[in-house]
PDB file of C-alpha atoms in Angstrom:
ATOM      1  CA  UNK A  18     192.515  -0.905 110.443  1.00 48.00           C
ATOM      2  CA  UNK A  19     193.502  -1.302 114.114  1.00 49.00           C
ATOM      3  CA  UNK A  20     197.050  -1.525 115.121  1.00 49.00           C
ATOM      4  CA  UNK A  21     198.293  -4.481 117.093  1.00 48.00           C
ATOM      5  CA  UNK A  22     200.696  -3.682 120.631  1.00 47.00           C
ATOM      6  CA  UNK A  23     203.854  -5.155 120.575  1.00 48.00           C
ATOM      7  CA  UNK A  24     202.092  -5.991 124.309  1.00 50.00           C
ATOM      8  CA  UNK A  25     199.285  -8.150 123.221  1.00 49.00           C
ATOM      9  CA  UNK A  26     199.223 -10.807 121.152  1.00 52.00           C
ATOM     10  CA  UNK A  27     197.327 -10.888 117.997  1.00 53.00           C
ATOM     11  CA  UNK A  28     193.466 -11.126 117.854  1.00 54.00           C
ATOM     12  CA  UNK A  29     193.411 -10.372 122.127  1.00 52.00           C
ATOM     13  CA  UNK A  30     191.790  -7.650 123.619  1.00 55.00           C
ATOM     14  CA  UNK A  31     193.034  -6.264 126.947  1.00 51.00           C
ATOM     15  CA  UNK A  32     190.223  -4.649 129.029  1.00 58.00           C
ATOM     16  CA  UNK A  33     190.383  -0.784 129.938  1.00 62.00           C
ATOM     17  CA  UNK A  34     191.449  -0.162 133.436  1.00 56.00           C
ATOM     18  CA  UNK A  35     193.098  -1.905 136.247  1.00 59.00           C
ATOM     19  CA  UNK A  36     192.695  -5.985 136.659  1.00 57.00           C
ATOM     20  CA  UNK A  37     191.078  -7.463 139.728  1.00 58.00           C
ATOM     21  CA  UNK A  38     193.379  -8.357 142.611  1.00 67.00           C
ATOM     22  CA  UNK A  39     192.468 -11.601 144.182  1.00 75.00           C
ATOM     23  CA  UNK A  40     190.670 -11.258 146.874  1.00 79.00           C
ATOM     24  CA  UNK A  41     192.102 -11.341 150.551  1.00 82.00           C
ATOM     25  CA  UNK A  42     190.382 -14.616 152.201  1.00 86.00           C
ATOM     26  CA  UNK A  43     190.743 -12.614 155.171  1.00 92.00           C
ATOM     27  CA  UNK A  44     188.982  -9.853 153.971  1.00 92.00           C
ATOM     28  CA  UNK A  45     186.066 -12.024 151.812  1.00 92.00           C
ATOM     29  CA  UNK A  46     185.468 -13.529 155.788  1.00 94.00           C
ATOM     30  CA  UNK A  47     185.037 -10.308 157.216  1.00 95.00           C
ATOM     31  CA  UNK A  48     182.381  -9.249 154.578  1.00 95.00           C
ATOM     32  CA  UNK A  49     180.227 -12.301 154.892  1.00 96.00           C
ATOM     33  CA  UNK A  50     180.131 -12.207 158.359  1.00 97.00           C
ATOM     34  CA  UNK A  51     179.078  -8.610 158.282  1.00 96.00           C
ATOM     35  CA  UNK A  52     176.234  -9.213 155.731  1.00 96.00           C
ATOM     36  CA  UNK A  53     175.151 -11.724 157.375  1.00 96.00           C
ATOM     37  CA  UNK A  54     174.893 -10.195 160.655  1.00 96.00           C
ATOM     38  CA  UNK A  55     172.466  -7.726 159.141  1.00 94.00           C
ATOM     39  CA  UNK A  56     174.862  -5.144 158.225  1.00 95.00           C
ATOM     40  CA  UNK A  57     174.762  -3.422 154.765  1.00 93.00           C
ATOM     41  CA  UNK A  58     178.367  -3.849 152.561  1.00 94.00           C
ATOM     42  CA  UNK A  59     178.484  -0.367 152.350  1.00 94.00           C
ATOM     43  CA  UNK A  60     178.754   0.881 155.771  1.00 95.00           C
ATOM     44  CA  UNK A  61     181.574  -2.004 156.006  1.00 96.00           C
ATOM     45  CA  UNK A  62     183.498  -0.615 153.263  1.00 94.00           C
ATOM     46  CA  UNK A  63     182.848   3.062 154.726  1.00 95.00           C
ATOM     47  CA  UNK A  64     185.568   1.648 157.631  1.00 95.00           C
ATOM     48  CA  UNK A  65     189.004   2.638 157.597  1.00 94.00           C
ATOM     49  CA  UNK A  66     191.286   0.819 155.589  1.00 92.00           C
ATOM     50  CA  UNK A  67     188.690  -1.281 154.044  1.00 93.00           C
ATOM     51  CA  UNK A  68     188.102  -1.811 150.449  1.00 92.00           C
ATOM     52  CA  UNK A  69     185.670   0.188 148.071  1.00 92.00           C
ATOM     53  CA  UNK A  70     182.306  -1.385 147.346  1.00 92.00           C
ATOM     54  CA  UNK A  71     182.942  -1.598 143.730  1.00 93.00           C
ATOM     55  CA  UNK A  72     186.029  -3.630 143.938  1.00 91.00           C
ATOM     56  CA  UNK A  73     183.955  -6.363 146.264  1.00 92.00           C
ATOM     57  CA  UNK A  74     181.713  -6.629 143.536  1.00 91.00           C
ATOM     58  CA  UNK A  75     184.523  -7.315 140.755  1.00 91.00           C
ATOM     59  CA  UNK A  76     185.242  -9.875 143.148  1.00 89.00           C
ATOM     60  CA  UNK A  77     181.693 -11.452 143.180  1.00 90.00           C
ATOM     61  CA  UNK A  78     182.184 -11.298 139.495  1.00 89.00           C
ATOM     62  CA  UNK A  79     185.125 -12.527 138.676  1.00 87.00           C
ATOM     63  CA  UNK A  80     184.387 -15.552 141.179  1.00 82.00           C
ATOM     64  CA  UNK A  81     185.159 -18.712 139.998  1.00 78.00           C
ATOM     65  CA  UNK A  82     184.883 -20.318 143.342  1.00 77.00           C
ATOM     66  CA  UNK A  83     182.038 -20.360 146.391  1.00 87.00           C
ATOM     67  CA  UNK A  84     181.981 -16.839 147.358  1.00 89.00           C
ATOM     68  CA  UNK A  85     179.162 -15.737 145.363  1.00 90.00           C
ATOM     69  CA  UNK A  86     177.495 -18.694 146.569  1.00 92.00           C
ATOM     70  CA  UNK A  87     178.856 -17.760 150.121  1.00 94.00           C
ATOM     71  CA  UNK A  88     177.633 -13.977 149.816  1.00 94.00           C
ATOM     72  CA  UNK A  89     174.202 -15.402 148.777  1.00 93.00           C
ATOM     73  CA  UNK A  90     173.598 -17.248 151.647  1.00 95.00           C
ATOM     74  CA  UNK A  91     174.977 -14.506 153.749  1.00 96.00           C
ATOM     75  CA  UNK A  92     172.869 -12.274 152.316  1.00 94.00           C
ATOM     76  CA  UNK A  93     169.998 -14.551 152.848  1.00 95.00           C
ATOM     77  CA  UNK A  94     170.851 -15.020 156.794  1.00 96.00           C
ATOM     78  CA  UNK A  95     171.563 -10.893 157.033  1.00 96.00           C
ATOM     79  CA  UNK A  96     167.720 -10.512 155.570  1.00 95.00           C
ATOM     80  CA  UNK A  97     166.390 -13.066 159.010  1.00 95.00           C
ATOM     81  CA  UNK A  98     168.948 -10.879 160.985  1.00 96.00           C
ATOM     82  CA  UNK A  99     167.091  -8.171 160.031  1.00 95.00           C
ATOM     83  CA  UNK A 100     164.131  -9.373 160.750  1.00 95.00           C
ATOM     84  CA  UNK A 101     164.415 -10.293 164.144  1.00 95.00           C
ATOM     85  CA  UNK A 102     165.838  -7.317 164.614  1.00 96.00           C
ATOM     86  CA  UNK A 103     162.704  -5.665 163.905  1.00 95.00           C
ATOM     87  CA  UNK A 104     160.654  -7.755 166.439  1.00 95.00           C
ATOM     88  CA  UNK A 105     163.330  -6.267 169.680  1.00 95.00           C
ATOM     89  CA  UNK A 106     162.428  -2.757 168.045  1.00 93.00           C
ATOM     90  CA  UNK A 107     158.390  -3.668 168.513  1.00 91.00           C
ATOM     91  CA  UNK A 108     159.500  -5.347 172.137  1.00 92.00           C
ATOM     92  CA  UNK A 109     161.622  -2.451 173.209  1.00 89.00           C
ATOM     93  CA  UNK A 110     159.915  -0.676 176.478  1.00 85.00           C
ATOM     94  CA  UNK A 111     158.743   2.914 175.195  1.00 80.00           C
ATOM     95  CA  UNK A 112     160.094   5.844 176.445  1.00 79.00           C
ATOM     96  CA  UNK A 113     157.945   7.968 178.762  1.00 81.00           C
ATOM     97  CA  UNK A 114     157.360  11.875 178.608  1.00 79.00           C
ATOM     98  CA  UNK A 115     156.091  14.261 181.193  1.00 77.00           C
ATOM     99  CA  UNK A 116     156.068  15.358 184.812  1.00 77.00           C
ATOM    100  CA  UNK A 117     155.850  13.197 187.862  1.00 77.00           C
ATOM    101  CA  UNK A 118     152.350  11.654 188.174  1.00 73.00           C
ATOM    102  CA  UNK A 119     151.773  12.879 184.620  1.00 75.00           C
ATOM    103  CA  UNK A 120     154.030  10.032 182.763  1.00 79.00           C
ATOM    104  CA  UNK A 121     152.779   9.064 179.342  1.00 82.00           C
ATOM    105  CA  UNK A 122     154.357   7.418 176.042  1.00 83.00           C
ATOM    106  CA  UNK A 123     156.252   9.604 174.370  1.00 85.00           C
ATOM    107  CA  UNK A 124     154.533   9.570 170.706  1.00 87.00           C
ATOM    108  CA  UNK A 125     157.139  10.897 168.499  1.00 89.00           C
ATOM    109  CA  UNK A 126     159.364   7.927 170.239  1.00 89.00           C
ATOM    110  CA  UNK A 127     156.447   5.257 169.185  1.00 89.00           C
ATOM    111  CA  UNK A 128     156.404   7.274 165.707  1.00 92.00           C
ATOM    112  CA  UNK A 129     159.837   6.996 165.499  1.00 93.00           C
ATOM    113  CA  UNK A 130     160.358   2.961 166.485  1.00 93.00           C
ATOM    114  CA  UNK A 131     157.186   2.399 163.882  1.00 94.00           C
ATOM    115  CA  UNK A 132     159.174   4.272 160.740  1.00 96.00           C
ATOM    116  CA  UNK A 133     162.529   2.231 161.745  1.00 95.00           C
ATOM    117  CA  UNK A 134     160.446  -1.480 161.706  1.00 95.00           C
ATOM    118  CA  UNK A 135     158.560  -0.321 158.808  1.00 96.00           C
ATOM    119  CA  UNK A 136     161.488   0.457 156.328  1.00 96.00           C
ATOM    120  CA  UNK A 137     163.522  -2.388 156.946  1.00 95.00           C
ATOM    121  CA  UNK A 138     160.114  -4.627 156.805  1.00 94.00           C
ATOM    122  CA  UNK A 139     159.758  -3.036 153.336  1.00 95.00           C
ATOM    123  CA  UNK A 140     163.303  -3.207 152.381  1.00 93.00           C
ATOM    124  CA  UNK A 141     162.930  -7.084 153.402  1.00 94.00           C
ATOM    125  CA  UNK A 142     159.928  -7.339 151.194  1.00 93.00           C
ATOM    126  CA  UNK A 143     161.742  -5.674 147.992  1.00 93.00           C
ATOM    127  CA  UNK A 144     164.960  -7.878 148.783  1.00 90.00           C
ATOM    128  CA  UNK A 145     163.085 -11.484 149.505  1.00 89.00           C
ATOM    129  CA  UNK A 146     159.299 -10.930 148.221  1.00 88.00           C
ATOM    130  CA  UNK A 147     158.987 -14.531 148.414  1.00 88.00           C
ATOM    131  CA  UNK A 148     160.009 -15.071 151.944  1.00 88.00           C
ATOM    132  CA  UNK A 149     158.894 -11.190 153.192  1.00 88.00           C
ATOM    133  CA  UNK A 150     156.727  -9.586 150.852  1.00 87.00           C
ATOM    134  CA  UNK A 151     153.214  -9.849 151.025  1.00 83.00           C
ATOM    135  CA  UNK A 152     151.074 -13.107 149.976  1.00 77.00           C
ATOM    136  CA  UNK A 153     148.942 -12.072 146.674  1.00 73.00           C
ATOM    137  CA  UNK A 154     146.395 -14.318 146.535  1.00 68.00           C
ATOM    138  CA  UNK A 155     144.616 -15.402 143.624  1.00 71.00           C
ATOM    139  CA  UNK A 156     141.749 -17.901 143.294  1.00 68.00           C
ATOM    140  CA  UNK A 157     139.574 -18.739 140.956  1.00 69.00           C
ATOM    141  CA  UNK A 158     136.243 -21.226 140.957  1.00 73.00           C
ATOM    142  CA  UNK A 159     133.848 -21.833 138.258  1.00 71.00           C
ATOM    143  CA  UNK A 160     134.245 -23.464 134.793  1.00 76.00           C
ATOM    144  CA  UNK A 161     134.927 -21.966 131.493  1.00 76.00           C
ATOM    145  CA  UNK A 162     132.190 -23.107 128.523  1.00 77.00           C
ATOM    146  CA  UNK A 163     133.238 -22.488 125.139  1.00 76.00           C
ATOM    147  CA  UNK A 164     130.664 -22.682 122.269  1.00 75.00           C
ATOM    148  CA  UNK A 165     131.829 -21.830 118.851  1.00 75.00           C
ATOM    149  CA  UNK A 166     128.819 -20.971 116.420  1.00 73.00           C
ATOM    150  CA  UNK A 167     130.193 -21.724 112.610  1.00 72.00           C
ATOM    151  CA  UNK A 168     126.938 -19.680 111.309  1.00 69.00           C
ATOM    152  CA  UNK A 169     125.386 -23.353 109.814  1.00 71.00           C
ATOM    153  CA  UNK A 170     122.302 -24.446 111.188  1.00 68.00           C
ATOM    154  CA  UNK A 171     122.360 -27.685 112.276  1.00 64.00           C
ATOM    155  CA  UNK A 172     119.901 -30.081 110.439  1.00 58.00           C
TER     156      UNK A 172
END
């Protein structure tokens, strides 16, 4: 039989750990404008005096508002970010190796620009398959006849 605290009222449970803070508007602005400039949440929360990760996603959970909605859509415009992003990589001017009268791409630079578009492409692609990933296409033409054959000859 469990014992009740003099703390909590009968038939409550208190969750383990510490509660949620409410968010800091101030903070919850910062974020969305980072995601959706592209950025990951991580590398903002990696900033001094920012907070963890974890606790940003408590927040997203414990949302009872528009900032899940808010983070969405930032997410959503951090994804095209990325994106175009990708297409200044491809129209960045390559770097040139070699002597005077001997200049010529520098191919671990090209290898090196290809890898960077390529990951986030796929990272787009596993985020938004719909808008990103590639189009599987699927037709089919002809008609299906059925004939059932009950074993009695027809008279």
């Amino acid at each position: 039989m469990k014992k009740e605290s003099a703390m909590q009222p009968a038939g409550k449970q208190s969750k383990p750990g510490r509660p949620v803070a409410k968010p800091d508007p101030k903070i919850m602005e910062e974020v969305l404008f980072w995601i959706s400039s592209g950025n990951t949440l991580r590398s903002y929360c990696r900033q001094k005096n920012k907070p963890n990760w974890r606790t940003i996603y408590n927040w997203l959970e414990k949302d009872d508002g528009d900032f899940i909605a808010r983070f969405a859509h930032a997410r959503d415009m951090g994804a095209d970010a990325i994106a175009e992003e990708c297409l200044e990589i491809i129209d960045e001017p390559a770097a040139l190796c070699g002597s005077e009268g001997n200049t010529r791409l520098d191919p671990a630079y090209v290898q090196q620009q290809k890898n960077r578009v390529e990951a986030r492409l796929k990272l787009l692609a596993k985020w938004n398959p719909k808008k990103y990933g590639d189009k599987v296409g699927l037709d089919h033409t002809g008609d299906i006849k059925l004939v059932i054959n009950t074993g009695i000859p027809q008279g």
